[in-house]
PDB file of C-alpha atoms in Angstrom:
ATOM      1  CA  MET A   1      71.013  80.275 114.154  1.00 41.00           C
ATOM      2  CA  VAL A   2      72.561  83.430 112.556  1.00 44.00           C
ATOM      3  CA  GLY A   3      76.176  84.810 113.229  1.00 49.00           C
ATOM      4  CA  ARG A   4      78.852  82.950 112.599  1.00 55.00           C
ATOM      5  CA  GLY A   5      78.764  81.690 116.430  1.00 59.00           C
ATOM      6  CA  GLY A   6      75.294  79.777 114.183  1.00 62.00           C
ATOM      7  CA  ARG A   7      77.297  78.178 110.913  1.00 73.00           C
ATOM      8  CA  ALA A   8      79.472  76.775 113.493  1.00 79.00           C
ATOM      9  CA  LYS A   9      76.745  74.809 115.711  1.00 80.00           C
ATOM     10  CA  ALA A  10      75.397  73.512 112.280  1.00 80.00           C
ATOM     11  CA  GLU A  11      78.239  72.985 110.038  1.00 85.00           C
ATOM     12  CA  ALA A  12      79.275  70.739 113.930  1.00 87.00           C
ATOM     13  CA  LEU A  13      75.380  69.328 114.317  1.00 87.00           C
ATOM     14  CA  VAL A  14      76.369  68.136 109.957  1.00 88.00           C
ATOM     15  CA  GLN A  15      79.236  66.907 110.426  1.00 90.00           C
ATOM     16  CA  GLN A  16      78.340  65.277 113.404  1.00 90.00           C
ATOM     17  CA  LEU A  17      76.059  62.944 111.356  1.00 90.00           C
ATOM     18  CA  ARG A  18      78.334  62.464 109.025  1.00 90.00           C
ATOM     19  CA  ALA A  19      80.494  60.911 111.807  1.00 91.00           C
ATOM     20  CA  GLN A  20      78.122  58.983 112.986  1.00 90.00           C
ATOM     21  CA  LEU A  21      76.375  57.581 109.249  1.00 91.00           C
ATOM     22  CA  ILE A  22      80.436  56.966 108.311  1.00 90.00           C
ATOM     23  CA  GLU A  23      80.776  54.835 111.444  1.00 89.00           C
ATOM     24  CA  ARG A  24      77.689  53.281 110.923  1.00 88.00           C
ATOM     25  CA  HIS A  25      77.980  52.017 106.956  1.00 88.00           C
ATOM     26  CA  GLY A  26      81.215  53.281 105.826  1.00 89.00           C
ATOM     27  CA  SER A  27      79.983  55.406 103.742  1.00 89.00           C
ATOM     28  CA  LEU A  28      77.380  58.326 103.073  1.00 91.00           C
ATOM     29  CA  ILE A  29      76.138  56.776 100.301  1.00 91.00           C
ATOM     30  CA  ARG A  30      74.949  53.739 101.739  1.00 89.00           C
ATOM     31  CA  ALA A  31      73.869  55.099 104.819  1.00 89.00           C
ATOM     32  CA  TRP A  32      71.243  57.722 101.981  1.00 90.00           C
ATOM     33  CA  ARG A  33      69.584  54.621 100.754  1.00 87.00           C
ATOM     34  CA  ARG A  34      70.035  51.785 103.892  1.00 85.00           C
ATOM     35  CA  ASP A  35      68.625  54.426 106.588  1.00 86.00           C
ATOM     36  CA  PHE A  36      67.132  57.351 105.027  1.00 87.00           C
ATOM     37  CA  ASP A  37      65.745  56.918 101.422  1.00 84.00           C
ATOM     38  CA  THR A  38      65.118  53.493 101.488  1.00 78.00           C
ATOM     39  CA  GLU A  39      61.796  54.442  99.014  1.00 74.00           C
ATOM     40  CA  GLY A  40      64.179  56.047  96.798  1.00 75.00           C
ATOM     41  CA  THR A  41      62.291  59.192  96.406  1.00 76.00           C
ATOM     42  CA  GLY A  42      65.436  61.071  96.468  1.00 81.00           C
ATOM     43  CA  ARG A  43      64.402  63.065  99.210  1.00 81.00           C
ATOM     44  CA  LEU A  44      62.915  63.819 102.764  1.00 81.00           C
ATOM     45  CA  LEU A  45      60.339  65.420 104.452  1.00 79.00           C
ATOM     46  CA  PHE A  46      60.455  66.914 107.975  1.00 76.00           C
ATOM     47  CA  GLY A  47      58.732  64.067 109.547  1.00 76.00           C
ATOM     48  CA  GLU A  48      59.847  61.161 107.959  1.00 79.00           C
ATOM     49  CA  PHE A  49      63.470  62.550 108.578  1.00 81.00           C
ATOM     50  CA  CYS A  50      62.304  63.229 112.326  1.00 80.00           C
ATOM     51  CA  LYS A  51      61.394  59.363 112.683  1.00 81.00           C
ATOM     52  CA  ILE A  52      64.983  58.335 111.524  1.00 85.00           C
ATOM     53  CA  ILE A  53      66.814  60.290 113.284  1.00 84.00           C
ATOM     54  CA  ALA A  54      65.182  59.532 116.232  1.00 83.00           C
ATOM     55  CA  GLU A  55      65.937  55.606 114.918  1.00 83.00           C
ATOM     56  CA  LEU A  56      69.194  56.313 114.533  1.00 83.00           C
ATOM     57  CA  LYS A  57      69.148  57.575 118.111  1.00 83.00           C
ATOM     58  CA  PHE A  58      71.343  60.833 117.737  1.00 82.00           C
ATOM     59  CA  SER A  59      71.918  62.677 120.867  1.00 77.00           C
ATOM     60  CA  SER A  60      71.855  66.495 119.625  1.00 76.00           C
ATOM     61  CA  ASP A  61      68.026  68.118 118.641  1.00 76.00           C
ATOM     62  CA  VAL A  62      66.346  67.117 115.318  1.00 77.00           C
ATOM     63  CA  VAL A  63      65.474  71.073 115.036  1.00 77.00           C
ATOM     64  CA  ASP A  64      68.549  71.759 114.903  1.00 79.00           C
ATOM     65  CA  LEU A  65      69.765  69.976 112.943  1.00 83.00           C
ATOM     66  CA  TRP A  66      67.413  69.687 109.628  1.00 82.00           C
ATOM     67  CA  THR A  67      67.394  73.418 109.946  1.00 79.00           C
ATOM     68  CA  ALA A  68      71.398  72.891 109.622  1.00 80.00           C
ATOM     69  CA  LEU A  69      71.127  70.358 107.014  1.00 83.00           C
ATOM     70  CA  ALA A  70      68.742  73.342 105.200  1.00 77.00           C
ATOM     71  CA  GLN A  71      70.754  76.318 105.388  1.00 72.00           C
ATOM     72  CA  ARG A  72      73.327  74.030 103.223  1.00 66.00           C
ATOM     73  CA  LEU A  73      71.308  74.492 100.683  1.00 58.00           C
ATOM     74  CA  ASP A  74      68.554  76.529 100.654  1.00 49.00           C
ATOM     75  CA  ASN A  75      69.851  79.429 101.574  1.00 47.00           C
ATOM     76  CA  ARG A  76      66.024  81.516 100.865  1.00 41.00           C
ATOM     77  CA  SER A  77      64.664  79.111 103.980  1.00 41.00           C
ATOM     78  CA  ARG A  78      66.432  80.743 106.416  1.00 42.00           C
ATOM     79  CA  GLY A  79      66.353  77.222 108.689  1.00 40.00           C
ATOM     80  CA  MET A  80      62.214  77.761 108.570  1.00 38.00           C
ATOM     81  CA  LEU A  81      60.331  74.851 108.138  1.00 38.00           C
ATOM     82  CA  GLN A  82      58.394  76.611 105.433  1.00 37.00           C
ATOM     83  CA  ALA A  83      55.931  74.741 103.374  1.00 31.00           C
ATOM     84  CA  ASP A  84      58.176  75.938 100.267  1.00 34.00           C
ATOM     85  CA  VAL A  85      61.333  73.951 101.220  1.00 47.00           C
ATOM     86  CA  SER A  86      61.429  70.694  99.456  1.00 60.00           C
ATOM     87  CA  GLY A  87      62.812  68.356 101.511  1.00 76.00           C
ATOM     88  CA  ILE A  88      66.072  67.015 102.829  1.00 83.00           C
ATOM     89  CA  THR A  89      68.591  65.026 100.107  1.00 88.00           C
ATOM     90  CA  LEU A  90      71.750  63.426 100.140  1.00 90.00           C
ATOM     91  CA  SER A  91      73.297  66.740  98.832  1.00 89.00           C
ATOM     92  CA  HIS A  92      72.327  68.565 101.985  1.00 89.00           C
ATOM     93  CA  ILE A  93      74.550  65.820 103.926  1.00 89.00           C
ATOM     94  CA  ASP A  94      77.387  65.984 101.626  1.00 90.00           C
ATOM     95  CA  PRO A  95      77.250  68.219  98.831  1.00 90.00           C
ATOM     96  CA  PRO A  96      79.887  65.924  96.353  1.00 90.00           C
ATOM     97  CA  ALA A  97      78.265  62.412  97.697  1.00 90.00           C
ATOM     98  CA  GLY A  98      75.050  63.361  96.536  1.00 90.00           C
ATOM     99  CA  ALA A  99      76.256  65.398  93.377  1.00 90.00           C
ATOM    100  CA  ALA A 100      78.272  62.130  92.263  1.00 90.00           C
ATOM    101  CA  PHE A 101      75.000  59.738  93.176  1.00 90.00           C
ATOM    102  CA  GLU A 102      72.922  62.378  91.563  1.00 88.00           C
ATOM    103  CA  ARG A 103      74.499  61.789  88.475  1.00 88.00           C
ATOM    104  CA  PHE A 104      75.225  58.193  88.342  1.00 87.00           C
ATOM    105  CA  CYS A 105      71.617  57.155  89.467  1.00 82.00           C
ATOM    106  CA  ASP A 106      70.250  59.884  86.271  1.00 81.00           C
ATOM    107  CA  TRP A 107      72.786  58.213  83.754  1.00 82.00           C
ATOM    108  CA  LEU A 108      71.511  54.727  84.678  1.00 76.00           C
ATOM    109  CA  ARG A 109      68.088  55.682  84.248  1.00 72.00           C
ATOM    110  CA  ASP A 110      68.584  57.464  80.990  1.00 72.00           C
ATOM    111  CA  THR A 111      71.237  54.788  79.227  1.00 68.00           C
ATOM    112  CA  TYR A 112      69.064  51.692  80.531  1.00 63.00           C
ATOM    113  CA  GLN A 113      65.673  50.899  80.939  1.00 50.00           C
ATOM    114  CA  THR A 114      66.252  48.077  83.418  1.00 46.00           C
ATOM    115  CA  ALA A 115      68.576  48.520  86.325  1.00 44.00           C
ATOM    116  CA  GLY A 116      69.732  45.034  86.084  1.00 49.00           C
ATOM    117  CA  SER A 117      71.290  46.045  82.727  1.00 54.00           C
ATOM    118  CA  LEU A 118      74.491  47.292  83.961  1.00 56.00           C
ATOM    119  CA  GLN A 119      75.097  44.326  85.803  1.00 55.00           C
ATOM    120  CA  GLN A 120      74.019  41.846  82.683  1.00 58.00           C
ATOM    121  CA  LEU A 121      76.020  43.718  80.959  1.00 55.00           C
ATOM    122  CA  ILE A 122      79.006  43.317  82.952  1.00 55.00           C
ATOM    123  CA  ALA A 123      78.739  39.869  84.118  1.00 53.00           C
ATOM    124  CA  PRO A 124      75.349  38.091  83.386  1.00 55.00           C
ATOM    125  CA  ASN A 125      76.339  35.586  86.217  1.00 53.00           C
ATOM    126  CA  ALA A 126      78.678  36.548  88.683  1.00 60.00           C
ATOM    127  CA  ASP A 127      78.694  39.831  91.412  1.00 71.00           C
ATOM    128  CA  PHE A 128      81.852  42.310  89.718  1.00 77.00           C
ATOM    129  CA  ASP A 129      83.894  43.991  91.494  1.00 84.00           C
ATOM    130  CA  LEU A 130      86.038  47.499  91.211  1.00 87.00           C
ATOM    131  CA  ASP A 131      87.539  47.622  88.269  1.00 88.00           C
ATOM    132  CA  GLN A 132      85.216  46.175  86.086  1.00 83.00           C
ATOM    133  CA  PHE A 133      82.353  48.533  87.580  1.00 83.00           C
ATOM    134  CA  VAL A 134      84.701  51.177  86.442  1.00 87.00           C
ATOM    135  CA  GLN A 135      85.290  49.485  83.425  1.00 84.00           C
ATOM    136  CA  ALA A 136      82.381  49.141  82.202  1.00 79.00           C
ATOM    137  CA  CYS A 137      80.834  52.893  83.250  1.00 82.00           C
ATOM    138  CA  THR A 138      83.258  54.363  81.037  1.00 84.00           C
ATOM    139  CA  VAL A 139      82.706  51.843  78.229  1.00 80.00           C
ATOM    140  CA  ASN A 140      79.085  53.377  77.993  1.00 77.00           C
ATOM    141  CA  ARG A 141      79.759  57.017  78.521  1.00 82.00           C
ATOM    142  CA  PHE A 142      79.854  58.019  82.027  1.00 83.00           C
ATOM    143  CA  GLU A 143      82.092  60.011  83.310  1.00 87.00           C
ATOM    144  CA  PHE A 144      83.823  59.673  86.597  1.00 89.00           C
ATOM    145  CA  GLN A 145      85.472  63.538  88.050  1.00 89.00           C
ATOM    146  CA  SER A 146      88.172  61.850  90.116  1.00 90.00           C
ATOM    147  CA  GLU A 147      89.520  58.379  91.234  1.00 90.00           C
ATOM    148  CA  GLU A 148      87.623  59.281  94.614  1.00 90.00           C
ATOM    149  CA  GLU A 149      84.835  59.547  92.493  1.00 91.00           C
ATOM    150  CA  LYS A 150      84.848  55.774  91.441  1.00 90.00           C
ATOM    151  CA  VAL A 151      85.370  54.663  94.813  1.00 90.00           C
ATOM    152  CA  LEU A 152      82.896  56.586  96.584  1.00 90.00           C
ATOM    153  CA  LEU A 153      79.806  55.589  93.849  1.00 90.00           C
ATOM    154  CA  PHE A 154      81.353  51.775  93.661  1.00 89.00           C
ATOM    155  CA  GLU A 155      81.037  51.600  98.207  1.00 88.00           C
ATOM    156  CA  GLY A 156      77.801  53.702  97.804  1.00 87.00           C
ATOM    157  CA  LEU A 157      75.892  50.815  95.557  1.00 84.00           C
ATOM    158  CA  ASP A 158      76.991  48.463  98.234  1.00 82.00           C
ATOM    159  CA  ILE A 159      74.230  47.956 100.399  1.00 80.00           C
ATOM    160  CA  SER A 160      74.428  44.783 101.918  1.00 77.00           C
ATOM    161  CA  LYS A 161      75.387  44.768 105.110  1.00 75.00           C
ATOM    162  CA  PRO A 162      77.880  43.770 105.980  1.00 77.00           C
ATOM    163  CA  PRO A 163      79.714  45.133 102.747  1.00 76.00           C
ATOM    164  CA  LYS A 164      80.119  42.313 100.433  1.00 78.00           C
ATOM    165  CA  GLY A 165      83.403  44.184  98.821  1.00 80.00           C
ATOM    166  CA  LYS A 166      81.734  43.626  95.180  1.00 82.00           C
ATOM    167  CA  LEU A 167      78.628  44.224  93.659  1.00 80.00           C
ATOM    168  CA  THR A 168      75.322  42.415  92.295  1.00 73.00           C
ATOM    169  CA  GLU A 169      72.051  42.637  90.355  1.00 67.00           C
ATOM    170  CA  GLU A 170      70.399  42.899  94.214  1.00 69.00           C
ATOM    171  CA  ASP A 171      72.860  46.640  94.463  1.00 71.00           C
ATOM    172  CA  PHE A 172      70.594  48.158  91.803  1.00 67.00           C
ATOM    173  CA  MET A 173      66.833  47.021  92.099  1.00 63.00           C
ATOM    174  CA  ALA A 174      65.976  50.084  94.264  1.00 60.00           C
ATOM    175  CA  PHE A 175      67.040  51.712  90.547  1.00 59.00           C
ATOM    176  CA  GLU A 176      63.307  51.529  88.956  1.00 51.00           C
ATOM    177  CA  PRO A 177      62.633  50.289  85.348  1.00 45.00           C
ATOM    178  CA  ARG A 178      61.403  53.548  82.451  1.00 39.00           C
ATOM    179  CA  LYS A 179      61.685  53.523  79.421  1.00 37.00           C
ATOM    180  CA  LYS A 180      63.632  55.321  77.042  1.00 35.00           C
ATOM    181  CA  GLU A 181      60.861  56.554  74.769  1.00 35.00           C
ATOM    182  CA  GLN A 182      58.088  57.429  77.761  1.00 38.00           C
ATOM    183  CA  GLN A 183      55.602  58.817  75.104  1.00 36.00           C
ATOM    184  CA  ARG A 184      55.099  55.259  73.739  1.00 36.00           C
ATOM    185  CA  THR A 185      53.732  53.934  77.064  1.00 37.00           C
ATOM    186  CA  ARG A 186      51.149  56.049  76.972  1.00 40.00           C
ATOM    187  CA  ARG A 187      49.381  54.308  73.616  1.00 40.00           C
ATOM    188  CA  GLY A 188      47.853  51.561  76.018  1.00 40.00           C
ATOM    189  CA  GLY A 189      49.230  48.840  78.352  1.00 45.00           C
ATOM    190  CA  ARG A 190      48.972  46.193  75.725  1.00 44.00           C
ATOM    191  CA  LEU A 191      50.909  47.649  73.227  1.00 43.00           C
ATOM    192  CA  ALA A 192      53.489  48.906  76.134  1.00 41.00           C
ATOM    193  CA  ARG A 193      53.663  44.853  76.808  1.00 47.00           C
ATOM    194  CA  ASP A 194      53.886  44.047  73.445  1.00 48.00           C
ATOM    195  CA  GLN A 195      57.398  46.057  73.219  1.00 44.00           C
ATOM    196  CA  LEU A 196      58.620  44.560  76.025  1.00 44.00           C
ATOM    197  CA  SER A 197      62.347  42.910  75.747  1.00 51.00           C
ATOM    198  CA  SER A 198      63.422  39.845  76.953  1.00 53.00           C
ATOM    199  CA  GLN A 199      65.594  41.670  79.061  1.00 50.00           C
ATOM    200  CA  GLN A 200      62.889  42.913  80.483  1.00 57.00           C
ATOM    201  CA  LYS A 201      60.467  40.649  81.096  1.00 62.00           C
ATOM    202  CA  ARG A 202      64.540  38.589  82.863  1.00 62.00           C
ATOM    203  CA  PHE A 203      64.623  41.518  84.637  1.00 57.00           C
ATOM    204  CA  ALA A 204      61.302  40.654  86.320  1.00 65.00           C
ATOM    205  CA  ALA A 205      61.461  37.519  86.472  1.00 69.00           C
ATOM    206  CA  ARG A 206      64.471  38.218  88.634  1.00 70.00           C
ATOM    207  CA  ARG A 207      63.066  40.635  90.555  1.00 73.00           C
ATOM    208  CA  LYS A 208      60.534  38.328  91.834  1.00 78.00           C
ATOM    209  CA  ILE A 209      62.724  35.687  93.009  1.00 81.00           C
ATOM    210  CA  LEU A 210      64.804  38.599  94.914  1.00 80.00           C
ATOM    211  CA  ALA A 211      61.312  39.793  95.886  1.00 82.00           C
ATOM    212  CA  ASN A 212      60.356  36.596  97.360  1.00 84.00           C
ATOM    213  CA  ARG A 213      63.788  35.567  98.759  1.00 86.00           C
ATOM    214  CA  GLN A 214      62.735  39.548 101.077  1.00 88.00           C
ATOM    215  CA  LEU A 215      59.613  37.526 101.946  1.00 89.00           C
ATOM    216  CA  ASN A 216      61.202  34.670 103.485  1.00 89.00           C
ATOM    217  CA  LEU A 217      63.692  36.398 105.395  1.00 91.00           C
ATOM    218  CA  PHE A 218      60.899  38.820 106.394  1.00 92.00           C
ATOM    219  CA  LYS A 219      58.705  36.047 107.632  1.00 91.00           C
ATOM    220  CA  ALA A 220      61.772  33.846 109.630  1.00 90.00           C
ATOM    221  CA  CYS A 221      62.762  36.940 111.292  1.00 91.00           C
ATOM    222  CA  LEU A 222      59.685  37.643 112.551  1.00 92.00           C
ATOM    223  CA  MET A 223      59.179  34.188 113.293  1.00 91.00           C
ATOM    224  CA  LYS A 224      62.548  34.354 115.816  1.00 91.00           C
ATOM    225  CA  HIS A 225      60.844  37.824 117.369  1.00 91.00           C
ATOM    226  CA  TYR A 226      58.114  36.815 118.205  1.00 91.00           C
ATOM    227  CA  GLY A 227      57.377  32.497 117.744  1.00 91.00           C
ATOM    228  CA  ASN A 228      54.296  32.924 114.816  1.00 88.00           C
ATOM    229  CA  ILE A 229      53.337  34.930 111.793  1.00 89.00           C
ATOM    230  CA  VAL A 230      50.316  35.895 113.542  1.00 89.00           C
ATOM    231  CA  ARG A 231      52.029  37.349 117.109  1.00 90.00           C
ATOM    232  CA  GLY A 232      54.122  39.066 114.873  1.00 91.00           C
ATOM    233  CA  TRP A 233      51.654  40.341 112.063  1.00 91.00           C
ATOM    234  CA  ARG A 234      49.203  41.931 115.635  1.00 88.00           C
ATOM    235  CA  ARG A 235      52.296  43.009 117.427  1.00 91.00           C
ATOM    236  CA  LEU A 236      54.065  44.197 115.546  1.00 92.00           C
ATOM    237  CA  LEU A 237      52.724  44.885 112.156  1.00 91.00           C
ATOM    238  CA  ASP A 238      48.965  45.503 112.597  1.00 88.00           C
ATOM    239  CA  VAL A 239      49.194  46.761 116.156  1.00 88.00           C
ATOM    240  CA  ASP A 240      45.787  49.582 116.013  1.00 87.00           C
ATOM    241  CA  GLY A 241      43.728  46.484 114.508  1.00 83.00           C
ATOM    242  CA  SER A 242      42.613  47.455 110.625  1.00 83.00           C
ATOM    243  CA  THR A 243      43.774  44.269 109.339  1.00 83.00           C
ATOM    244  CA  THR A 244      45.773  46.259 106.557  1.00 87.00           C
ATOM    245  CA  ILE A 245      49.112  47.767 106.537  1.00 90.00           C
ATOM    246  CA  THR A 246      50.511  50.352 104.205  1.00 91.00           C
ATOM    247  CA  LYS A 247      54.205  50.613 102.820  1.00 90.00           C
ATOM    248  CA  VAL A 248      55.964  53.017 105.144  1.00 90.00           C
ATOM    249  CA  GLU A 249      53.779  50.511 107.933  1.00 91.00           C
ATOM    250  CA  LEU A 250      55.822  48.347 106.497  1.00 92.00           C
ATOM    251  CA  PHE A 251      59.305  49.838 106.433  1.00 92.00           C
ATOM    252  CA  GLN A 252      58.711  51.292 109.882  1.00 91.00           C
ATOM    253  CA  ALA A 253      58.632  47.922 111.062  1.00 91.00           C
ATOM    254  CA  CYS A 254      61.597  46.580 109.108  1.00 92.00           C
ATOM    255  CA  ARG A 255      62.976  49.069 110.876  1.00 91.00           C
ATOM    256  CA  ARG A 256      62.158  48.072 114.454  1.00 91.00           C
ATOM    257  CA  ILE A 257      62.915  45.033 114.362  1.00 90.00           C
ATOM    258  CA  ARG A 258      66.288  45.736 112.287  1.00 90.00           C
ATOM    259  CA  PHE A 259      65.504  43.408 109.709  1.00 89.00           C
ATOM    260  CA  ASP A 260      68.720  43.908 107.584  1.00 86.00           C
ATOM    261  CA  GLY A 261      66.537  43.039 103.967  1.00 85.00           C
ATOM    262  CA  ASP A 262      65.568  45.368 101.014  1.00 86.00           C
ATOM    263  CA  ALA A 263      62.327  46.637 102.250  1.00 87.00           C
ATOM    264  CA  ARG A 264      60.957  47.648  98.745  1.00 86.00           C
ATOM    265  CA  LEU A 265      61.856  43.942  97.261  1.00 87.00           C
ATOM    266  CA  LEU A 266      59.557  43.146 100.415  1.00 90.00           C
ATOM    267  CA  TRP A 267      57.105  44.940  98.939  1.00 91.00           C
ATOM    268  CA  ALA A 268      56.907  43.979  96.013  1.00 87.00           C
ATOM    269  CA  ALA A 269      56.467  40.546  97.023  1.00 88.00           C
ATOM    270  CA  LEU A 270      53.405  41.192  99.540  1.00 89.00           C
ATOM    271  CA  ASP A 271      51.832  44.099  97.704  1.00 87.00           C
ATOM    272  CA  TRP A 272      51.972  42.091  94.261  1.00 81.00           C
ATOM    273  CA  ASP A 273      48.136  43.749  93.214  1.00 79.00           C
ATOM    274  CA  ASN A 274      49.898  47.024  93.446  1.00 81.00           C
ATOM    275  CA  SER A 275      46.683  48.244  95.794  1.00 83.00           C
ATOM    276  CA  GLY A 276      49.061  49.909  97.994  1.00 86.00           C
ATOM    277  CA  SER A 277      48.130  48.179 101.062  1.00 87.00           C
ATOM    278  CA  ILE A 278      48.631  44.447 102.693  1.00 88.00           C
ATOM    279  CA  SER A 279      46.790  41.904 104.521  1.00 87.00           C
ATOM    280  CA  LEU A 280      47.816  39.328 106.603  1.00 86.00           C
ATOM    281  CA  THR A 281      46.544  36.981 103.738  1.00 84.00           C
ATOM    282  CA  GLU A 282      49.216  38.385 101.809  1.00 86.00           C
ATOM    283  CA  LEU A 283      51.833  37.524 104.193  1.00 88.00           C
ATOM    284  CA  ASP A 284      51.361  33.916 105.391  1.00 86.00           C
ATOM    285  CA  PRO A 285      47.465  32.738 103.621  1.00 84.00           C
ATOM    286  CA  ARG A 286      47.553  30.471 105.552  1.00 83.00           C
ATOM    287  CA  ALA A 287      48.077  31.695 108.985  1.00 80.00           C
ATOM    288  CA  ALA A 288      45.282  34.004 108.268  1.00 79.00           C
ATOM    289  CA  GLU A 289      42.768  31.220 106.998  1.00 79.00           C
ATOM    290  CA  ALA A 290      43.641  29.798 110.499  1.00 78.00           C
ATOM    291  CA  LEU A 291      43.200  33.360 112.064  1.00 75.00           C
ATOM    292  CA  ALA A 292      39.830  33.483 110.313  1.00 73.00           C
ATOM    293  CA  ASP A 293      38.682  29.821 111.778  1.00 71.00           C
ATOM    294  CA  PHE A 294      39.441  30.977 115.500  1.00 73.00           C
ATOM    295  CA  LYS A 295      37.374  34.457 114.627  1.00 69.00           C
ATOM    296  CA  LEU A 296      33.656  32.203 113.322  1.00 66.00           C
ATOM    297  CA  TRP A 297      34.177  30.204 115.813  1.00 70.00           C
ATOM    298  CA  LEU A 298      34.551  32.553 119.006  1.00 68.00           C
ATOM    299  CA  LEU A 299      32.108  34.160 117.235  1.00 63.00           C
ATOM    300  CA  LYS A 300      29.621  30.822 117.411  1.00 65.00           C
ATOM    301  CA  TRP A 301      30.065  29.812 120.490  1.00 67.00           C
ATOM    302  CA  ALA A 302      30.706  33.260 122.870  1.00 59.00           C
ATOM    303  CA  PRO A 303      28.084  34.061 125.124  1.00 54.00           C
TER     304      PRO A 303
END
């Protein structure tokens, strides 16, 4: 896509994507968090982008769309799928929304040791609305660039489906905890644990509760679609029979059955040992035990 005609076609593709995302979610930031950046990495590579666009049933060619987006902020790529193109970000889709969201994320992570701190500051035991959100951010020295940006960020942070119009601690779960002084963590795990504040411990406990809630919702979703957990594991999750799945495979499965919960929290509940993979045992120990007993019976009695 070169020349005026090419640029016009590229911009039309981007506008088509934006219109579809706004119709689907009402907010480009919310759409980015729910459909694209479910892991909170901040960007997507070409392979991930293709899968998501296919799931969204976008009518135009995915390569043309990628090229159009890449050209917006990275003129050096010239629309080529080169290795030095680091990926698509929210700013490629919508520069104002991307810039505002990136500034907010940087401020939140740099100002607070845990994502839950802002929610605890504003309304420890309740949801909070736009005015409370703006007041808390302003008091803590986050500078909004405009009145429109206040609404833009507030709506984008509300990732519930359908949107509640209020924010809870769960909406901040994607912002991983980060130490203000990272060098202190290098002294060893014991010292780092000793320095954990009571606030961080409360956040960890709250996150565990929320993660287990997502696990229960996911298991209910498997029961609804497949009738039982084992059948859901074999037909949706462990389709290759390897007995384990990765985070990417779990997120893909969540999209296929349109799981409305938080896939990140679901993974946290399942991969409690941080091994990078999960088995049926972690999803449902009783079901795993029953399946293992059945396999042993088959081995014993099969001719």
